[in-house]
């Protein structure tokens, strides 16, 4: 496989602007399907085998992702009398748009990447294999936005790494405002 997975064309980024799109990525099985398809296109049968789930269950979740514009059929092939569909992501990175949707709908608040990362990383923590940092700095909103742009470049670099090895590593990154106290201005 080349240095630029997956094995099909897709957009670099896609803004999730509808609540149903955000809800679609909020299910753990669907996020796993998206992660698997980041490496290469796959059929429902292949996904079901990788996930060790019934084809009907996987087909339902693939349908939800497809209806919400997160997956698409990237190629087909004829197997006996049946046309087999290979699904792929529509973008390398999905992000929740900060703007309200045109219809004025509220975005669901039940999907948090850090909650997913915390759940996924528990075993690595217990085994002493979790590498992580948390830092706090008093900076301006403009500085935070500039820093976020640099982090997004790092995420893009991680997404494009050649696939090798037997272990799938998670990578969580973010920036957020806190209510940490601050020192008064020095006199």
PDB file of C-alpha atoms in Angstrom:
ATOM      1  CA  UNK A   1       0.000   0.000   0.000  1.00  0.00           C
ATOM      2  CA  UNK A   2       1.232   3.523  -0.763  1.00  0.00           C
ATOM      3  CA  UNK A   3       2.155   6.319   1.605  1.00  0.00           C
ATOM      4  CA  UNK A   4      -1.273   7.862   1.350  1.00  0.00           C
ATOM      5  CA  UNK A   5      -3.993   5.569   2.677  1.00  0.00           C
ATOM      6  CA  UNK A   6      -6.725   4.752   2.000  1.00  0.00           C
ATOM      7  CA  UNK A   7      -6.842   3.116  -1.452  1.00  0.00           C
ATOM      8  CA  UNK A   8      -9.512   5.442  -2.889  1.00  0.00           C
ATOM      9  CA  UNK A   9     -10.052   9.150  -3.469  1.00  0.00           C
ATOM     10  CA  UNK A  10     -11.652  11.205  -0.715  1.00  0.00           C
ATOM     11  CA  UNK A  11     -11.826  14.762   0.544  1.00  0.00           C
ATOM     12  CA  UNK A  12      -9.321  15.896   3.172  1.00  0.00           C
ATOM     13  CA  UNK A  13     -11.925  17.357   5.556  1.00  0.00           C
ATOM     14  CA  UNK A  14     -15.675  17.408   5.904  1.00  0.00           C
ATOM     15  CA  UNK A  15     -17.677  19.593   8.257  1.00  0.00           C
ATOM     16  CA  UNK A  16     -20.536  17.825  10.002  1.00  0.00           C
ATOM     17  CA  UNK A  17     -23.259  20.455   9.899  1.00  0.00           C
ATOM     18  CA  UNK A  18     -26.357  18.407  10.705  1.00  0.00           C
ATOM     19  CA  UNK A  19     -27.266  16.881  14.052  1.00  0.00           C
ATOM     20  CA  UNK A  20     -27.960  13.511  12.410  1.00  0.00           C
ATOM     21  CA  UNK A  21     -24.378  13.443  11.078  1.00  0.00           C
ATOM     22  CA  UNK A  22     -22.949  14.048  14.544  1.00  0.00           C
ATOM     23  CA  UNK A  23     -25.269  11.429  15.989  1.00  0.00           C
ATOM     24  CA  UNK A  24     -24.124   8.981  13.279  1.00  0.00           C
ATOM     25  CA  UNK A  25     -20.477   9.184  14.384  1.00  0.00           C
ATOM     26  CA  UNK A  26     -21.464   8.966  18.046  1.00  0.00           C
ATOM     27  CA  UNK A  27     -21.969   5.191  17.979  1.00  0.00           C
ATOM     28  CA  UNK A  28     -18.806   3.210  18.857  1.00  0.00           C
ATOM     29  CA  UNK A  29     -19.363   0.595  16.152  1.00  0.00           C
ATOM     30  CA  UNK A  30     -19.759   3.288  13.499  1.00  0.00           C
ATOM     31  CA  UNK A  31     -16.569   5.061  14.588  1.00  0.00           C
ATOM     32  CA  UNK A  32     -14.771   1.706  14.349  1.00  0.00           C
ATOM     33  CA  UNK A  33     -16.157   1.195  10.828  1.00  0.00           C
ATOM     34  CA  UNK A  34     -14.889   4.661   9.856  1.00  0.00           C
ATOM     35  CA  UNK A  35     -11.484   3.848  11.337  1.00  0.00           C
ATOM     36  CA  UNK A  36     -11.267   0.554   9.424  1.00  0.00           C
ATOM     37  CA  UNK A  37     -12.195   2.277   6.165  1.00  0.00           C
ATOM     38  CA  UNK A  38      -9.461   4.827   6.670  1.00  0.00           C
ATOM     39  CA  UNK A  39      -7.016   2.136   5.651  1.00  0.00           C
ATOM     40  CA  UNK A  40      -8.831   0.786   2.579  1.00  0.00           C
ATOM     41  CA  UNK A  41     -12.275   0.323   1.071  1.00  0.00           C
ATOM     42  CA  UNK A  42     -14.164  -2.748   2.268  1.00  0.00           C
ATOM     43  CA  UNK A  43     -17.377  -4.681   1.747  1.00  0.00           C
ATOM     44  CA  UNK A  44     -19.969  -5.267   4.444  1.00  0.00           C
ATOM     45  CA  UNK A  45     -18.786  -8.898   4.556  1.00  0.00           C
ATOM     46  CA  UNK A  46     -15.177  -7.831   5.211  1.00  0.00           C
ATOM     47  CA  UNK A  47     -16.265  -5.320   7.839  1.00  0.00           C
ATOM     48  CA  UNK A  48     -18.462  -7.925   9.565  1.00  0.00           C
ATOM     49  CA  UNK A  49     -15.527 -10.355   9.695  1.00  0.00           C
ATOM     50  CA  UNK A  50     -13.160  -7.707  11.110  1.00  0.00           C
ATOM     51  CA  UNK A  51     -15.724  -6.581  13.690  1.00  0.00           C
ATOM     52  CA  UNK A  52     -16.894 -10.122  14.503  1.00  0.00           C
ATOM     53  CA  UNK A  53     -20.491  -8.954  14.163  1.00  0.00           C
ATOM     54  CA  UNK A  54     -23.398 -10.213  12.027  1.00  0.00           C
ATOM     55  CA  UNK A  55     -23.527  -8.869   8.491  1.00  0.00           C
ATOM     56  CA  UNK A  56     -27.041  -7.515   9.125  1.00  0.00           C
ATOM     57  CA  UNK A  57     -25.802  -5.413  12.064  1.00  0.00           C
ATOM     58  CA  UNK A  58     -22.847  -4.057  10.115  1.00  0.00           C
ATOM     59  CA  UNK A  59     -25.037  -3.386   7.059  1.00  0.00           C
ATOM     60  CA  UNK A  60     -27.383  -1.304   9.242  1.00  0.00           C
ATOM     61  CA  UNK A  61     -24.504   0.838  10.555  1.00  0.00           C
ATOM     62  CA  UNK A  62     -22.986   1.212   7.077  1.00  0.00           C
ATOM     63  CA  UNK A  63     -26.408   2.370   5.860  1.00  0.00           C
ATOM     64  CA  UNK A  64     -26.623   4.999   8.635  1.00  0.00           C
ATOM     65  CA  UNK A  65     -23.167   6.318   7.741  1.00  0.00           C
ATOM     66  CA  UNK A  66     -23.968   6.319   4.018  1.00  0.00           C
ATOM     67  CA  UNK A  67     -27.310   8.137   4.473  1.00  0.00           C
ATOM     68  CA  UNK A  68     -25.503  10.822   6.445  1.00  0.00           C
ATOM     69  CA  UNK A  69     -22.811  11.361   3.821  1.00  0.00           C
ATOM     70  CA  UNK A  70     -19.924   9.839   5.785  1.00  0.00           C
ATOM     71  CA  UNK A  71     -19.524   6.753   3.576  1.00  0.00           C
ATOM     72  CA  UNK A  72     -19.962   6.133  -0.126  1.00  0.00           C
ATOM     73  CA  UNK A  73     -19.630   3.255  -2.546  1.00  0.00           C
ATOM     74  CA  UNK A  74     -16.170   3.688  -4.062  1.00  0.00           C
ATOM     75  CA  UNK A  75     -16.210   0.669  -6.379  1.00  0.00           C
ATOM     76  CA  UNK A  76     -18.113  -2.504  -7.154  1.00  0.00           C
ATOM     77  CA  UNK A  77     -17.302  -5.936  -8.490  1.00  0.00           C
ATOM     78  CA  UNK A  78     -19.393  -8.817  -9.724  1.00  0.00           C
ATOM     79  CA  UNK A  79     -19.162 -11.985  -7.614  1.00  0.00           C
ATOM     80  CA  UNK A  80     -21.203 -14.742  -9.202  1.00  0.00           C
ATOM     81  CA  UNK A  81     -24.558 -13.048  -9.832  1.00  0.00           C
ATOM     82  CA  UNK A  82     -24.218 -10.471  -7.064  1.00  0.00           C
ATOM     83  CA  UNK A  83     -22.709  -7.002  -7.294  1.00  0.00           C
ATOM     84  CA  UNK A  84     -20.450  -6.487  -4.292  1.00  0.00           C
ATOM     85  CA  UNK A  85     -20.105  -2.896  -3.027  1.00  0.00           C
ATOM     86  CA  UNK A  86     -16.901  -1.521  -1.530  1.00  0.00           C
ATOM     87  CA  UNK A  87     -17.503   1.336   0.897  1.00  0.00           C
ATOM     88  CA  UNK A  88     -15.112   4.145   1.690  1.00  0.00           C
ATOM     89  CA  UNK A  89     -15.128   7.291   3.775  1.00  0.00           C
ATOM     90  CA  UNK A  90     -16.091  10.570   2.160  1.00  0.00           C
ATOM     91  CA  UNK A  91     -13.292  12.455   3.981  1.00  0.00           C
ATOM     92  CA  UNK A  92     -10.073  11.774   5.876  1.00  0.00           C
ATOM     93  CA  UNK A  93     -11.195  13.931   8.778  1.00  0.00           C
ATOM     94  CA  UNK A  94     -14.690  14.742   9.997  1.00  0.00           C
ATOM     95  CA  UNK A  95     -15.202  17.662  12.333  1.00  0.00           C
ATOM     96  CA  UNK A  96     -18.248  19.174  13.962  1.00  0.00           C
ATOM     97  CA  UNK A  97     -18.892  22.633  12.553  1.00  0.00           C
ATOM     98  CA  UNK A  98     -19.115  25.288  15.237  1.00  0.00           C
ATOM     99  CA  UNK A  99     -21.770  27.208  13.353  1.00  0.00           C
ATOM    100  CA  UNK A 100     -25.467  26.486  13.966  1.00  0.00           C
ATOM    101  CA  UNK A 101     -27.109  24.430  11.253  1.00  0.00           C
ATOM    102  CA  UNK A 102     -29.116  26.320   8.598  1.00  0.00           C
ATOM    103  CA  UNK A 103     -32.323  24.809   9.982  1.00  0.00           C
ATOM    104  CA  UNK A 104     -31.466  26.080  13.470  1.00  0.00           C
ATOM    105  CA  UNK A 105     -31.164  22.542  14.887  1.00  0.00           C
ATOM    106  CA  UNK A 106     -28.972  22.034  17.948  1.00  0.00           C
ATOM    107  CA  UNK A 107     -26.028  19.699  17.589  1.00  0.00           C
ATOM    108  CA  UNK A 108     -26.130  16.709  19.934  1.00  0.00           C
ATOM    109  CA  UNK A 109     -23.738  17.026  22.857  1.00  0.00           C
ATOM    110  CA  UNK A 110     -23.414  13.282  23.437  1.00  0.00           C
ATOM    111  CA  UNK A 111     -20.288  12.723  21.336  1.00  0.00           C
ATOM    112  CA  UNK A 112     -16.948  13.622  22.858  1.00  0.00           C
ATOM    113  CA  UNK A 113     -13.728  12.465  21.210  1.00  0.00           C
ATOM    114  CA  UNK A 114     -11.946  12.591  24.565  1.00  0.00           C
ATOM    115  CA  UNK A 115     -14.531  10.330  26.179  1.00  0.00           C
ATOM    116  CA  UNK A 116     -13.930   7.825  23.377  1.00  0.00           C
ATOM    117  CA  UNK A 117     -10.147   8.204  23.778  1.00  0.00           C
ATOM    118  CA  UNK A 118     -10.379   7.714  27.556  1.00  0.00           C
ATOM    119  CA  UNK A 119     -12.427   4.534  27.107  1.00  0.00           C
ATOM    120  CA  UNK A 120     -10.112   3.176  24.406  1.00  0.00           C
ATOM    121  CA  UNK A 121      -6.927   4.016  26.296  1.00  0.00           C
ATOM    122  CA  UNK A 122      -7.845   2.383  29.645  1.00  0.00           C
ATOM    123  CA  UNK A 123      -6.145  -0.931  28.818  1.00  0.00           C
ATOM    124  CA  UNK A 124      -3.026   0.820  27.510  1.00  0.00           C
ATOM    125  CA  UNK A 125      -2.880   2.834  30.753  1.00  0.00           C
ATOM    126  CA  UNK A 126      -3.178  -0.324  32.858  1.00  0.00           C
ATOM    127  CA  UNK A 127      -0.358  -1.923  30.834  1.00  0.00           C
ATOM    128  CA  UNK A 128       1.908   1.143  31.077  1.00  0.00           C
ATOM    129  CA  UNK A 129       1.644   1.814  27.336  1.00  0.00           C
ATOM    130  CA  UNK A 130      -0.208   5.149  27.364  1.00  0.00           C
ATOM    131  CA  UNK A 131       1.791   8.192  26.356  1.00  0.00           C
ATOM    132  CA  UNK A 132       0.094  11.476  27.058  1.00  0.00           C
ATOM    133  CA  UNK A 133       0.386  15.039  28.278  1.00  0.00           C
ATOM    134  CA  UNK A 134      -2.038  17.623  29.512  1.00  0.00           C
ATOM    135  CA  UNK A 135      -0.947  21.241  29.764  1.00  0.00           C
ATOM    136  CA  UNK A 136      -2.658  24.525  30.532  1.00  0.00           C
ATOM    137  CA  UNK A 137      -1.713  27.994  29.270  1.00  0.00           C
ATOM    138  CA  UNK A 138      -3.435  31.366  29.464  1.00  0.00           C
ATOM    139  CA  UNK A 139      -3.550  32.428  25.787  1.00  0.00           C
ATOM    140  CA  UNK A 140      -5.832  34.469  23.539  1.00  0.00           C
ATOM    141  CA  UNK A 141      -8.606  32.992  21.384  1.00  0.00           C
ATOM    142  CA  UNK A 142      -6.546  33.893  18.315  1.00  0.00           C
ATOM    143  CA  UNK A 143      -3.522  32.009  19.681  1.00  0.00           C
ATOM    144  CA  UNK A 144      -5.753  29.020  20.475  1.00  0.00           C
ATOM    145  CA  UNK A 145      -7.116  29.050  16.909  1.00  0.00           C
ATOM    146  CA  UNK A 146      -3.597  29.220  15.458  1.00  0.00           C
ATOM    147  CA  UNK A 147      -2.482  26.362  17.708  1.00  0.00           C
ATOM    148  CA  UNK A 148      -5.515  24.307  16.621  1.00  0.00           C
ATOM    149  CA  UNK A 149      -4.530  24.768  12.975  1.00  0.00           C
ATOM    150  CA  UNK A 150      -1.078  23.365  13.769  1.00  0.00           C
ATOM    151  CA  UNK A 151      -2.635  20.407  15.619  1.00  0.00           C
ATOM    152  CA  UNK A 152      -4.909  19.715  12.630  1.00  0.00           C
ATOM    153  CA  UNK A 153      -1.773  19.486  10.463  1.00  0.00           C
ATOM    154  CA  UNK A 154      -0.339  16.919  12.886  1.00  0.00           C
ATOM    155  CA  UNK A 155      -3.587  14.904  12.744  1.00  0.00           C
ATOM    156  CA  UNK A 156      -3.403  14.999   8.944  1.00  0.00           C
ATOM    157  CA  UNK A 157       0.194  13.730   9.085  1.00  0.00           C
ATOM    158  CA  UNK A 158      -0.875  10.881  11.407  1.00  0.00           C
ATOM    159  CA  UNK A 159      -3.771   9.981   9.067  1.00  0.00           C
ATOM    160  CA  UNK A 160      -1.463   9.761   6.055  1.00  0.00           C
ATOM    161  CA  UNK A 161       1.207   7.546   7.633  1.00  0.00           C
ATOM    162  CA  UNK A 162       1.871   4.285   5.764  1.00  0.00           C
ATOM    163  CA  UNK A 163       0.040   1.377   7.367  1.00  0.00           C
ATOM    164  CA  UNK A 164       2.283  -1.282   8.895  1.00  0.00           C
ATOM    165  CA  UNK A 165       2.601  -3.373  12.026  1.00  0.00           C
ATOM    166  CA  UNK A 166      -0.063  -5.329  13.856  1.00  0.00           C
ATOM    167  CA  UNK A 167      -1.227  -2.742  16.403  1.00  0.00           C
ATOM    168  CA  UNK A 168      -3.674   0.097  15.777  1.00  0.00           C
ATOM    169  CA  UNK A 169      -2.676   3.157  17.817  1.00  0.00           C
ATOM    170  CA  UNK A 170      -5.101   5.832  18.923  1.00  0.00           C
ATOM    171  CA  UNK A 171      -4.211   9.513  18.735  1.00  0.00           C
ATOM    172  CA  UNK A 172      -6.225  12.113  20.640  1.00  0.00           C
ATOM    173  CA  UNK A 173      -5.534  15.815  20.453  1.00  0.00           C
ATOM    174  CA  UNK A 174      -7.506  18.896  21.361  1.00  0.00           C
ATOM    175  CA  UNK A 175      -7.635  22.309  22.891  1.00  0.00           C
ATOM    176  CA  UNK A 176     -10.413  23.616  25.119  1.00  0.00           C
ATOM    177  CA  UNK A 177     -11.142  26.488  27.492  1.00  0.00           C
ATOM    178  CA  UNK A 178     -11.079  25.703  31.229  1.00  0.00           C
ATOM    179  CA  UNK A 179     -12.046  27.455  34.443  1.00  0.00           C
ATOM    180  CA  UNK A 180      -8.544  27.131  35.928  1.00  0.00           C
ATOM    181  CA  UNK A 181      -7.606  30.055  38.188  1.00  0.00           C
ATOM    182  CA  UNK A 182      -5.117  32.647  36.991  1.00  0.00           C
ATOM    183  CA  UNK A 183      -2.630  34.751  38.903  1.00  0.00           C
ATOM    184  CA  UNK A 184      -3.261  38.479  39.088  1.00  0.00           C
ATOM    185  CA  UNK A 185      -1.119  40.688  36.869  1.00  0.00           C
ATOM    186  CA  UNK A 186       2.310  41.217  38.422  1.00  0.00           C
ATOM    187  CA  UNK A 187       2.906  44.737  39.763  1.00  0.00           C
TER     188      UNK A 187
END
